Amino acid sequence: MARSKVTVVGAGNVGATCAHWIATRELADVVLIDIVEGLAKGKALDLAEAAPVMKYDLKIVGGNNYEETADSDVVIITAGVPRKKDPVTGQFPSRDELVKTNQKIVGEVARQVAKYSPNAVIIVVSNPLDAMCHVVLHESGFPPERVVGQAGALDTARYKAFLAEALGVSVRDIHGIVLGGHGDEMVPLPRHTSVAGIPVRELIEEDKLQAIIERTRKGGGEIVSLIGVSAWYAPAAGAVEMAEAIIRDQKRVIPSAVYLTGQYGYNGLFVGVPAVLGAKGVERVIEMELNDEEKAMLDKSANAVRSVVEVLGY
Ligand code: APR
């Protein structure tokens, strides 16, 4: 069987870490692309040079030429500019300015990807995530099942890590799911969280559980306040988990930003919901029964997406 091929666009912190973990899992050959040619080429070369020690046996190349990416099975898009102070004015860009800047970058990337890998599944990581999913859908011309955003995979991973630590049990035995978007719009579902099937509320006091939910909501900010830039290990882990589900046709149930066509009552909008990921991309959306409080949180999340999508002007 031919080896799969993954292109990672953006060779910064998240992109390079995706390439690293794809290699260590021997998931696929990797092409790393960045507008800064030397950065992608150099990081790919460094990873290839680690192969004899780490024992992965893959082709890893980098550069800024999309011809190299031809016929990729999966493309992970991490390209973009982060939200940082303008060195001249000392001001942060407004949300709308940032959306417009990343729309240009991600839009161009999506067109190139569609040209060279017309059958790929695209995993979007660039922020603001849900809006960038709309950009990729629009500019690639791909069917919605082949454009999916990484959001819930990361939030769920953080939630599980905090719970495992608090309960003193293996991360492997925590089952749970976080829907919606990042931050305040996140929808953690403690009713659907268990430790090896035991409802989590039987094992932890409510105030401790609420503190973990709050920490999960602010998980991104906690890292920024420690390092000064946004996280990369856990975001890349989330994206690689999704890529693996697609490449290995695992039918994994992973909360993902998916283009909804009526599910949960939303139409024409990317919202973080449980999705079955397999070779075709988003193969199915699972419609959970949500109570009024959970639905209200998901509505808030969908409204936030709607307001950013309006900025795109499509
Ligand atoms: N084409 C290809 N690469 C580009 C382009 C472009 N048009 N424009 C920018 N890039 C590259 C940058 O050169 C940089 O190497 O994207 C990379 C982004 O890397 P970082 O700045 O290190 O950002 P990172 O932390 O990796 O985050 C990337 O993922 O989680 C999200 O919010 C995060 O949107 C951000 C994205």
mmCIF file of C-alpha atoms and ligand atoms in Angstrom:
data_model
loop_
_atom_site.group_PDB
_atom_site.id
_atom_site.type_symbol
_atom_site.label_atom_id
_atom_site.label_comp_id
_atom_site.label_asym_id
_atom_site.label_seq_id
_atom_site.Cartn_x
_atom_site.Cartn_y
_atom_site.Cartn_z
ATOM 1 C CA MET A 1 0.000 0.000 0.000
ATOM 2 C CA ALA A 2 1.357 3.436 -0.923
ATOM 3 C CA ARG A 3 2.328 5.558 2.040
ATOM 4 C CA SER A 4 0.027 8.434 2.884
ATOM 5 C CA LYS A 5 1.147 12.012 2.433
ATOM 6 C CA VAL A 6 0.447 14.937 4.723
ATOM 7 C CA THR A 7 1.242 18.554 3.954
ATOM 8 C CA VAL A 8 1.602 20.954 6.852
ATOM 9 C CA VAL A 9 1.336 24.604 5.843
ATOM 10 C CA GLY A 10 3.068 26.950 8.287
ATOM 11 C CA ALA A 11 6.380 25.732 9.729
ATOM 12 C CA GLY A 12 6.092 27.752 12.932
ATOM 13 C CA ASN A 13 5.551 26.308 16.384
ATOM 14 C CA VAL A 14 2.330 24.410 15.691
ATOM 15 C CA GLY A 15 3.209 23.314 12.145
ATOM 16 C CA ALA A 16 6.683 22.020 12.981
ATOM 17 C CA THR A 17 5.319 20.135 15.989
ATOM 18 C CA CYS A 18 2.647 18.528 13.786
ATOM 19 C CA ALA A 19 5.407 17.360 11.428
ATOM 20 C CA HIS A 20 7.384 16.040 14.399
ATOM 21 C CA TRP A 21 4.533 13.948 15.749
ATOM 22 C CA ILE A 22 3.408 12.702 12.348
ATOM 23 C CA ALA A 23 6.967 11.452 11.918
ATOM 24 C CA THR A 24 7.271 9.800 15.335
ATOM 25 C CA ARG A 25 3.954 8.009 14.740
ATOM 26 C CA GLU A 26 5.080 7.049 11.225
ATOM 27 C CA LEU A 27 1.751 8.306 9.968
ATOM 28 C CA ALA A 28 2.732 9.613 6.548
ATOM 29 C CA ASP A 29 5.371 11.303 4.433
ATOM 30 C CA VAL A 30 5.458 14.986 5.313
ATOM 31 C CA VAL A 31 5.803 18.150 3.252
ATOM 32 C CA LEU A 32 6.315 21.258 5.352
ATOM 33 C CA ILE A 33 5.470 24.544 3.621
ATOM 34 C CA ASP A 34 6.118 28.085 4.809
ATOM 35 C CA ILE A 35 6.271 31.448 3.133
ATOM 36 C CA VAL A 36 9.720 31.658 4.730
ATOM 37 C CA GLU A 37 11.366 29.006 2.554
ATOM 38 C CA GLY A 38 14.442 28.369 4.694
ATOM 39 C CA LEU A 39 12.333 27.838 7.798
ATOM 40 C CA ALA A 40 10.311 24.976 6.273
ATOM 41 C CA LYS A 41 13.330 23.500 4.500
ATOM 42 C CA GLY A 42 15.523 23.711 7.586
ATOM 43 C CA LYS A 43 13.000 22.237 10.032
ATOM 44 C CA ALA A 44 12.181 19.402 7.603
ATOM 45 C CA LEU A 45 15.896 18.677 7.190
ATOM 46 C CA ASP A 46 16.421 18.696 10.954
ATOM 47 C CA LEU A 47 13.529 16.225 11.405
ATOM 48 C CA ALA A 48 14.885 14.001 8.617
ATOM 49 C CA GLU A 49 18.292 13.975 10.285
ATOM 50 C CA ALA A 50 16.714 12.760 13.544
ATOM 51 C CA ALA A 51 15.175 9.753 11.746
ATOM 52 C CA PRO A 52 18.085 7.314 12.147
ATOM 53 C CA VAL A 53 17.977 7.811 15.922
ATOM 54 C CA MET A 54 14.220 8.001 16.369
ATOM 55 C CA LYS A 55 13.761 5.151 13.858
ATOM 56 C CA TYR A 56 10.980 6.668 11.779
ATOM 57 C CA ASP A 57 11.275 5.811 8.126
ATOM 58 C CA LEU A 58 9.550 8.522 6.130
ATOM 59 C CA LYS A 59 10.189 11.182 3.556
ATOM 60 C CA ILE A 60 10.195 14.640 5.161
ATOM 61 C CA VAL A 61 10.812 17.654 2.947
ATOM 62 C CA GLY A 62 10.167 21.376 3.237
ATOM 63 C CA GLY A 63 10.108 24.591 1.221
ATOM 64 C CA ASN A 64 7.679 27.079 -0.256
ATOM 65 C CA ASN A 65 6.783 25.289 -3.466
ATOM 66 C CA TYR A 66 3.298 23.763 -3.554
ATOM 67 C CA GLU A 67 4.258 21.412 -6.392
ATOM 68 C CA GLU A 68 5.950 19.296 -3.705
ATOM 69 C CA THR A 69 2.588 18.960 -1.938
ATOM 70 C CA ALA A 70 0.797 17.364 -4.907
ATOM 71 C CA ASP A 71 -1.693 14.626 -4.099
ATOM 72 C CA SER A 72 -1.558 14.974 -0.348
ATOM 73 C CA ASP A 73 -4.158 12.929 1.519
ATOM 74 C CA VAL A 74 -4.404 15.405 4.375
ATOM 75 C CA VAL A 75 -3.358 19.056 4.597
ATOM 76 C CA ILE A 76 -3.022 20.766 7.967
ATOM 77 C CA ILE A 77 -3.163 24.564 7.742
ATOM 78 C CA THR A 78 -1.394 26.433 10.545
ATOM 79 C CA ALA A 79 -0.277 29.463 8.514
ATOM 80 C CA GLY A 80 -1.154 32.876 9.797
ATOM 81 C CA VAL A 81 -0.036 35.716 11.976
ATOM 82 C CA PRO A 82 -0.591 35.606 15.720
ATOM 83 C CA ARG A 83 -2.232 38.384 17.698
ATOM 84 C CA LYS A 84 0.727 40.473 18.766
ATOM 85 C CA LYS A 85 1.589 44.126 19.365
ATOM 86 C CA ASP A 86 2.594 46.272 16.426
ATOM 87 C CA PRO A 87 6.266 47.089 17.136
ATOM 88 C CA VAL A 88 5.805 50.649 15.844
ATOM 89 C CA THR A 89 2.467 51.699 17.363
ATOM 90 C CA GLY A 90 2.541 49.337 20.358
ATOM 91 C CA GLN A 91 -1.135 48.566 19.652
ATOM 92 C CA PHE A 92 -2.768 45.151 19.287
ATOM 93 C CA PRO A 93 -4.648 44.741 15.977
ATOM 94 C CA SER A 94 -8.417 44.734 16.355
ATOM 95 C CA ARG A 95 -10.188 41.422 15.979
ATOM 96 C CA ASP A 96 -11.462 42.462 12.558
ATOM 97 C CA GLU A 97 -7.992 43.473 11.337
ATOM 98 C CA LEU A 98 -6.604 40.122 12.426
ATOM 99 C CA VAL A 99 -9.449 38.276 10.715
ATOM 100 C CA LYS A 100 -8.816 40.155 7.468
ATOM 101 C CA THR A 101 -5.046 39.531 7.580
ATOM 102 C CA ASN A 102 -5.430 35.822 8.216
ATOM 103 C CA GLN A 103 -8.246 35.605 5.663
ATOM 104 C CA LYS A 104 -5.778 36.723 2.986
ATOM 105 C CA ILE A 105 -3.089 34.268 4.105
ATOM 106 C CA VAL A 106 -5.369 31.274 4.649
ATOM 107 C CA GLY A 107 -7.375 32.021 1.475
ATOM 108 C CA GLU A 108 -4.232 31.920 -0.690
ATOM 109 C CA VAL A 109 -3.053 28.749 1.036
ATOM 110 C CA ALA A 110 -6.449 27.088 0.447
ATOM 111 C CA ARG A 111 -6.370 27.910 -3.285
ATOM 112 C CA GLN A 112 -2.896 26.403 -3.654
ATOM 113 C CA VAL A 113 -3.896 23.314 -1.696
ATOM 114 C CA ALA A 114 -7.000 22.802 -3.844
ATOM 115 C CA LYS A 115 -4.944 23.188 -7.019
ATOM 116 C CA TYR A 116 -2.346 20.559 -6.128
ATOM 117 C CA SER A 117 -4.304 18.195 -3.855
ATOM 118 C CA PRO A 118 -7.906 18.278 -5.091
ATOM 119 C CA ASN A 119 -8.854 15.171 -3.108
ATOM 120 C CA ALA A 120 -7.301 16.076 0.245
ATOM 121 C CA VAL A 121 -9.044 16.516 3.557
ATOM 122 C CA ILE A 122 -8.054 19.883 5.044
ATOM 123 C CA ILE A 123 -7.640 20.309 8.798
ATOM 124 C CA VAL A 124 -7.705 23.984 9.744
ATOM 125 C CA VAL A 125 -5.739 25.108 12.812
ATOM 126 C CA SER A 126 -5.174 28.821 12.041
ATOM 127 C CA ASN A 127 -7.087 31.261 14.209
ATOM 128 C CA PRO A 128 -9.698 32.633 14.495
ATOM 129 C CA LEU A 129 -10.523 29.009 13.857
ATOM 130 C CA ASP A 130 -14.176 28.915 12.864
ATOM 131 C CA ALA A 131 -13.823 31.925 10.585
ATOM 132 C CA MET A 132 -10.740 30.412 8.931
ATOM 133 C CA CYS A 133 -12.734 27.217 8.300
ATOM 134 C CA HIS A 134 -15.222 29.340 6.332
ATOM 135 C CA VAL A 135 -12.356 30.897 4.365
ATOM 136 C CA VAL A 136 -10.935 27.469 3.486
ATOM 137 C CA LEU A 137 -14.356 26.120 2.482
ATOM 138 C CA HIS A 138 -15.011 29.147 0.286
ATOM 139 C CA GLU A 139 -11.592 29.399 -1.343
ATOM 140 C CA SER A 140 -10.888 25.678 -1.840
ATOM 141 C CA GLY A 141 -14.278 24.900 -3.325
ATOM 142 C CA PHE A 142 -14.099 21.585 -1.440
ATOM 143 C CA PRO A 143 -17.247 19.844 -0.198
ATOM 144 C CA PRO A 144 -17.868 20.613 3.496
ATOM 145 C CA GLU A 145 -17.000 17.084 4.637
ATOM 146 C CA ARG A 146 -13.402 17.676 3.517
ATOM 147 C CA VAL A 147 -12.864 20.855 5.553
ATOM 148 C CA VAL A 148 -12.689 20.418 9.310
ATOM 149 C CA GLY A 149 -11.361 22.601 12.112
ATOM 150 C CA GLN A 150 -9.254 21.626 15.110
ATOM 151 C CA ALA A 151 -10.803 23.086 18.241
ATOM 152 C CA GLY A 152 -12.534 20.569 20.468
ATOM 153 C CA ALA A 153 -9.693 18.054 20.211
ATOM 154 C CA LEU A 154 -7.412 20.506 22.023
ATOM 155 C CA ASP A 155 -9.958 21.694 24.577
ATOM 156 C CA THR A 156 -10.971 18.113 25.341
ATOM 157 C CA ALA A 157 -7.320 17.112 25.779
ATOM 158 C CA ARG A 158 -6.764 19.932 28.270
ATOM 159 C CA TYR A 159 -9.955 19.061 30.162
ATOM 160 C CA LYS A 160 -8.914 15.398 30.413
ATOM 161 C CA ALA A 161 -5.359 16.265 31.489
ATOM 162 C CA PHE A 162 -6.631 18.486 34.340
ATOM 163 C CA LEU A 163 -9.171 15.854 35.454
ATOM 164 C CA ALA A 164 -6.610 13.040 35.442
ATOM 165 C CA GLU A 165 -4.262 15.155 37.547
ATOM 166 C CA ALA A 166 -6.994 16.075 40.050
ATOM 167 C CA LEU A 167 -8.280 12.496 40.353
ATOM 168 C CA GLY A 168 -4.888 10.805 40.384
ATOM 169 C CA VAL A 169 -5.834 8.436 37.560
ATOM 170 C CA SER A 170 -4.461 7.728 34.096
ATOM 171 C CA VAL A 171 -5.360 10.180 31.345
ATOM 172 C CA ARG A 172 -6.330 7.100 29.342
ATOM 173 C CA ASP A 173 -9.306 6.411 31.592
ATOM 174 C CA ILE A 174 -10.875 9.853 31.340
ATOM 175 C CA HIS A 175 -13.688 10.065 28.813
ATOM 176 C CA GLY A 176 -15.238 13.392 28.033
ATOM 177 C CA ILE A 177 -15.987 15.941 25.390
ATOM 178 C CA VAL A 178 -15.884 19.708 24.988
ATOM 179 C CA LEU A 179 -17.995 21.312 22.254
ATOM 180 C CA GLY A 180 -18.262 24.802 20.796
ATOM 181 C CA GLY A 181 -15.392 27.227 20.250
ATOM 182 C CA HIS A 182 -12.413 28.161 22.393
ATOM 183 C CA GLY A 183 -12.595 30.391 25.464
ATOM 184 C CA ASP A 184 -15.838 31.679 26.841
ATOM 185 C CA GLU A 185 -17.788 29.977 24.092
ATOM 186 C CA MET A 186 -16.512 26.552 25.059
ATOM 187 C CA VAL A 187 -19.168 23.995 26.022
ATOM 188 C CA PRO A 188 -17.721 21.418 28.448
ATOM 189 C CA LEU A 189 -20.095 18.564 29.180
ATOM 190 C CA PRO A 190 -19.598 17.226 32.730
ATOM 191 C CA ARG A 191 -22.801 15.171 32.383
ATOM 192 C CA HIS A 192 -20.993 13.211 29.677
ATOM 193 C CA THR A 193 -17.650 12.893 31.470
ATOM 194 C CA SER A 194 -16.604 9.620 33.068
ATOM 195 C CA VAL A 195 -13.642 7.799 34.519
ATOM 196 C CA ALA A 196 -13.651 4.346 32.950
ATOM 197 C CA GLY A 197 -17.435 4.679 32.676
ATOM 198 C CA ILE A 198 -18.002 5.980 36.233
ATOM 199 C CA PRO A 199 -19.769 9.377 36.094
ATOM 200 C CA VAL A 200 -17.195 11.993 37.069
ATOM 201 C CA ARG A 201 -19.540 13.655 39.573
ATOM 202 C CA GLU A 202 -19.352 10.495 41.721
ATOM 203 C CA LEU A 203 -15.610 11.046 42.048
ATOM 204 C CA ILE A 204 -15.043 14.789 42.413
ATOM 205 C CA GLU A 205 -16.673 17.625 44.347
ATOM 206 C CA GLU A 206 -18.693 20.078 42.253
ATOM 207 C CA ASP A 207 -16.500 23.092 43.120
ATOM 208 C CA LYS A 208 -13.364 21.229 42.004
ATOM 209 C CA LEU A 209 -15.073 20.160 38.776
ATOM 210 C CA GLN A 210 -16.164 23.740 38.084
ATOM 211 C CA ALA A 211 -12.601 24.960 38.732
ATOM 212 C CA ILE A 212 -11.311 22.456 36.147
ATOM 213 C CA ILE A 213 -13.919 23.622 33.629
ATOM 214 C CA GLU A 214 -12.858 27.214 34.226
ATOM 215 C CA ARG A 215 -9.182 26.302 33.850
ATOM 216 C CA THR A 216 -9.996 24.503 30.581
ATOM 217 C CA ARG A 217 -11.798 27.619 29.310
ATOM 218 C CA LYS A 218 -8.714 29.687 30.058
ATOM 219 C CA GLY A 219 -6.238 26.973 29.004
ATOM 220 C CA GLY A 220 -4.871 28.945 26.073
ATOM 221 C CA GLY A 221 -4.326 32.071 28.172
ATOM 222 C CA GLU A 222 -2.566 30.110 30.924
ATOM 223 C CA ILE A 223 0.105 29.033 28.436
ATOM 224 C CA VAL A 224 0.431 32.520 26.919
ATOM 225 C CA SER A 225 0.957 34.001 30.363
ATOM 226 C CA LEU A 226 3.769 31.507 31.032
ATOM 227 C CA ILE A 227 5.570 31.492 27.684
ATOM 228 C CA GLY A 228 4.499 34.756 26.086
ATOM 229 C CA VAL A 229 3.207 33.104 22.895
ATOM 230 C CA SER A 230 0.404 30.667 22.249
ATOM 231 C CA ALA A 231 0.718 26.922 22.815
ATOM 232 C CA TRP A 232 1.939 24.408 20.271
ATOM 233 C CA TYR A 233 2.315 20.902 21.749
ATOM 234 C CA ALA A 234 -1.348 20.351 22.637
ATOM 235 C CA PRO A 235 -2.749 22.153 19.545
ATOM 236 C CA ALA A 236 -0.479 20.069 17.305
ATOM 237 C CA ALA A 237 -1.455 16.902 19.192
ATOM 238 C CA GLY A 238 -5.118 17.667 18.490
ATOM 239 C CA ALA A 239 -4.478 18.208 14.785
ATOM 240 C CA VAL A 240 -2.373 15.041 14.482
ATOM 241 C CA GLU A 241 -5.042 13.002 16.289
ATOM 242 C CA MET A 242 -7.524 14.165 13.648
ATOM 243 C CA ALA A 243 -5.077 13.494 10.787
ATOM 244 C CA GLU A 244 -4.479 9.983 12.086
ATOM 245 C CA ALA A 245 -8.221 9.278 12.272
ATOM 246 C CA ILE A 246 -8.550 10.305 8.620
ATOM 247 C CA ILE A 247 -5.429 8.599 7.264
ATOM 248 C CA ARG A 248 -6.092 5.335 9.089
ATOM 249 C CA ASP A 249 -9.868 5.552 8.492
ATOM 250 C CA GLN A 250 -10.419 5.041 12.212
ATOM 251 C CA LYS A 251 -13.967 6.479 12.477
ATOM 252 C CA ARG A 252 -12.823 8.228 15.665
ATOM 253 C CA VAL A 253 -15.370 10.430 17.433
ATOM 254 C CA ILE A 254 -13.515 13.712 17.876
ATOM 255 C CA PRO A 255 -15.130 17.064 18.661
ATOM 256 C CA SER A 256 -14.336 19.182 15.607
ATOM 257 C CA ALA A 257 -15.432 22.395 13.921
ATOM 258 C CA VAL A 258 -17.797 21.099 11.253
ATOM 259 C CA TYR A 259 -19.932 22.869 8.653
ATOM 260 C CA LEU A 260 -23.468 22.219 9.829
ATOM 261 C CA THR A 261 -26.447 21.909 7.545
ATOM 262 C CA GLY A 262 -29.291 21.864 10.025
ATOM 263 C CA GLN A 263 -27.751 19.722 12.781
ATOM 264 C CA TYR A 264 -28.239 21.178 16.258
ATOM 265 C CA GLY A 265 -30.464 23.765 14.557
ATOM 266 C CA TYR A 266 -27.600 25.603 12.775
ATOM 267 C CA ASN A 267 -27.274 26.040 9.054
ATOM 268 C CA GLY A 268 -24.262 27.101 6.998
ATOM 269 C CA LEU A 269 -22.017 27.560 10.018
ATOM 270 C CA PHE A 270 -18.893 25.854 11.427
ATOM 271 C CA VAL A 271 -19.582 24.808 15.026
ATOM 272 C CA GLY A 272 -17.633 22.514 17.345
ATOM 273 C CA VAL A 273 -19.625 19.265 17.544
ATOM 274 C CA PRO A 274 -18.847 15.531 17.879
ATOM 275 C CA ALA A 275 -17.809 14.233 14.466
ATOM 276 C CA VAL A 276 -16.924 10.801 13.129
ATOM 277 C CA LEU A 277 -13.607 11.230 11.297
ATOM 278 C CA GLY A 278 -12.519 8.692 8.696
ATOM 279 C CA ALA A 279 -11.052 8.430 5.211
ATOM 280 C CA LYS A 280 -13.742 10.679 3.722
ATOM 281 C CA GLY A 281 -13.125 13.414 6.293
ATOM 282 C CA VAL A 282 -16.182 14.285 8.373
ATOM 283 C CA GLU A 283 -18.226 11.166 7.804
ATOM 284 C CA ARG A 284 -21.013 11.967 10.251
ATOM 285 C CA VAL A 285 -22.065 14.482 12.863
ATOM 286 C CA ILE A 286 -23.363 12.987 16.082
ATOM 287 C CA GLU A 287 -26.330 14.915 17.441
ATOM 288 C CA MET A 288 -26.231 14.608 21.219
ATOM 289 C CA GLU A 289 -29.141 15.435 23.444
ATOM 290 C CA LEU A 290 -28.237 18.685 25.155
ATOM 291 C CA ASN A 291 -30.108 20.198 28.091
ATOM 292 C CA ASP A 292 -31.250 23.829 28.021
ATOM 293 C CA GLU A 293 -28.104 25.151 29.675
ATOM 294 C CA GLU A 294 -25.790 23.263 27.303
ATOM 295 C CA LYS A 295 -27.814 24.329 24.247
ATOM 296 C CA ALA A 296 -27.694 27.953 25.412
ATOM 297 C CA MET A 297 -23.889 27.730 25.624
ATOM 298 C CA LEU A 298 -23.689 26.211 22.146
ATOM 299 C CA ASP A 299 -25.972 28.997 20.839
ATOM 300 C CA LYS A 300 -23.582 31.558 22.305
ATOM 301 C CA SER A 301 -20.714 29.824 20.554
ATOM 302 C CA ALA A 302 -22.582 29.750 17.225
ATOM 303 C CA ASN A 303 -23.471 33.440 17.568
ATOM 304 C CA ALA A 304 -19.818 34.311 18.152
ATOM 305 C CA VAL A 305 -18.863 32.406 14.984
ATOM 306 C CA ARG A 306 -21.616 34.181 13.045
ATOM 307 C CA SER A 307 -20.338 37.610 14.090
ATOM 308 C CA VAL A 308 -16.750 36.849 12.972
ATOM 309 C CA VAL A 309 -17.927 35.260 9.718
ATOM 310 C CA GLU A 310 -19.736 38.518 8.883
ATOM 311 C CA VAL A 311 -16.336 40.256 8.844
ATOM 312 C CA LEU A 312 -15.208 37.961 6.001
ATOM 313 C CA GLY A 313 -17.720 39.523 3.622
ATOM 314 C CA TYR A 314 -18.642 36.355 1.710
HETATM 315 N N1 APR B 1 2.023 30.724 3.619
HETATM 316 C C1 APR B 1 2.692 29.836 4.364
HETATM 317 N N2 APR B 1 3.084 30.096 5.630
HETATM 318 C C2 APR B 1 2.809 31.299 6.135
HETATM 319 C C3 APR B 1 2.114 32.289 5.403
HETATM 320 C C4 APR B 1 1.718 31.958 4.078
HETATM 321 N N3 APR B 1 1.055 32.824 3.303
HETATM 322 N N4 APR B 1 1.993 33.389 6.182
HETATM 323 C C5 APR B 1 2.563 33.108 7.369
HETATM 324 N N5 APR B 1 3.068 31.843 7.337
HETATM 325 C C6 APR B 1 3.804 31.133 8.370
HETATM 326 C C7 APR B 1 4.764 32.019 9.163
HETATM 327 O O1 APR B 1 5.941 32.295 8.425
HETATM 328 C C8 APR B 1 5.017 31.171 10.411
HETATM 329 O O2 APR B 1 6.179 30.367 10.274
HETATM 330 O O3 APR B 1 2.939 30.611 9.384
HETATM 331 C C9 APR B 1 3.757 30.289 10.501
HETATM 332 C C10 APR B 1 2.969 30.512 11.772
HETATM 333 O O4 APR B 1 3.760 30.077 12.825
HETATM 334 P P1 APR B 1 3.815 30.781 14.252
HETATM 335 O O5 APR B 1 3.855 32.259 14.076
HETATM 336 O O6 APR B 1 4.880 30.089 15.051
HETATM 337 O O7 APR B 1 2.389 30.472 14.876
HETATM 338 P P2 APR B 1 1.920 29.119 15.606
HETATM 339 O O8 APR B 1 2.127 29.242 17.064
HETATM 340 O O9 APR B 1 2.497 27.945 14.907
HETATM 341 O O10 APR B 1 0.363 29.188 15.360
HETATM 342 C C11 APR B 1 -0.170 29.026 14.062
HETATM 343 O O11 APR B 1 -2.217 28.074 14.805
HETATM 344 O O12 APR B 1 -3.080 27.697 16.924
HETATM 345 C C12 APR B 1 -3.064 28.546 15.813
HETATM 346 O O13 APR B 1 -3.489 30.726 16.786
HETATM 347 C C13 APR B 1 -2.543 29.930 16.153
HETATM 348 O O14 APR B 1 -3.277 30.942 14.096
HETATM 349 C C14 APR B 1 -2.159 30.437 14.795
HETATM 350 C C15 APR B 1 -1.675 29.160 14.095
#
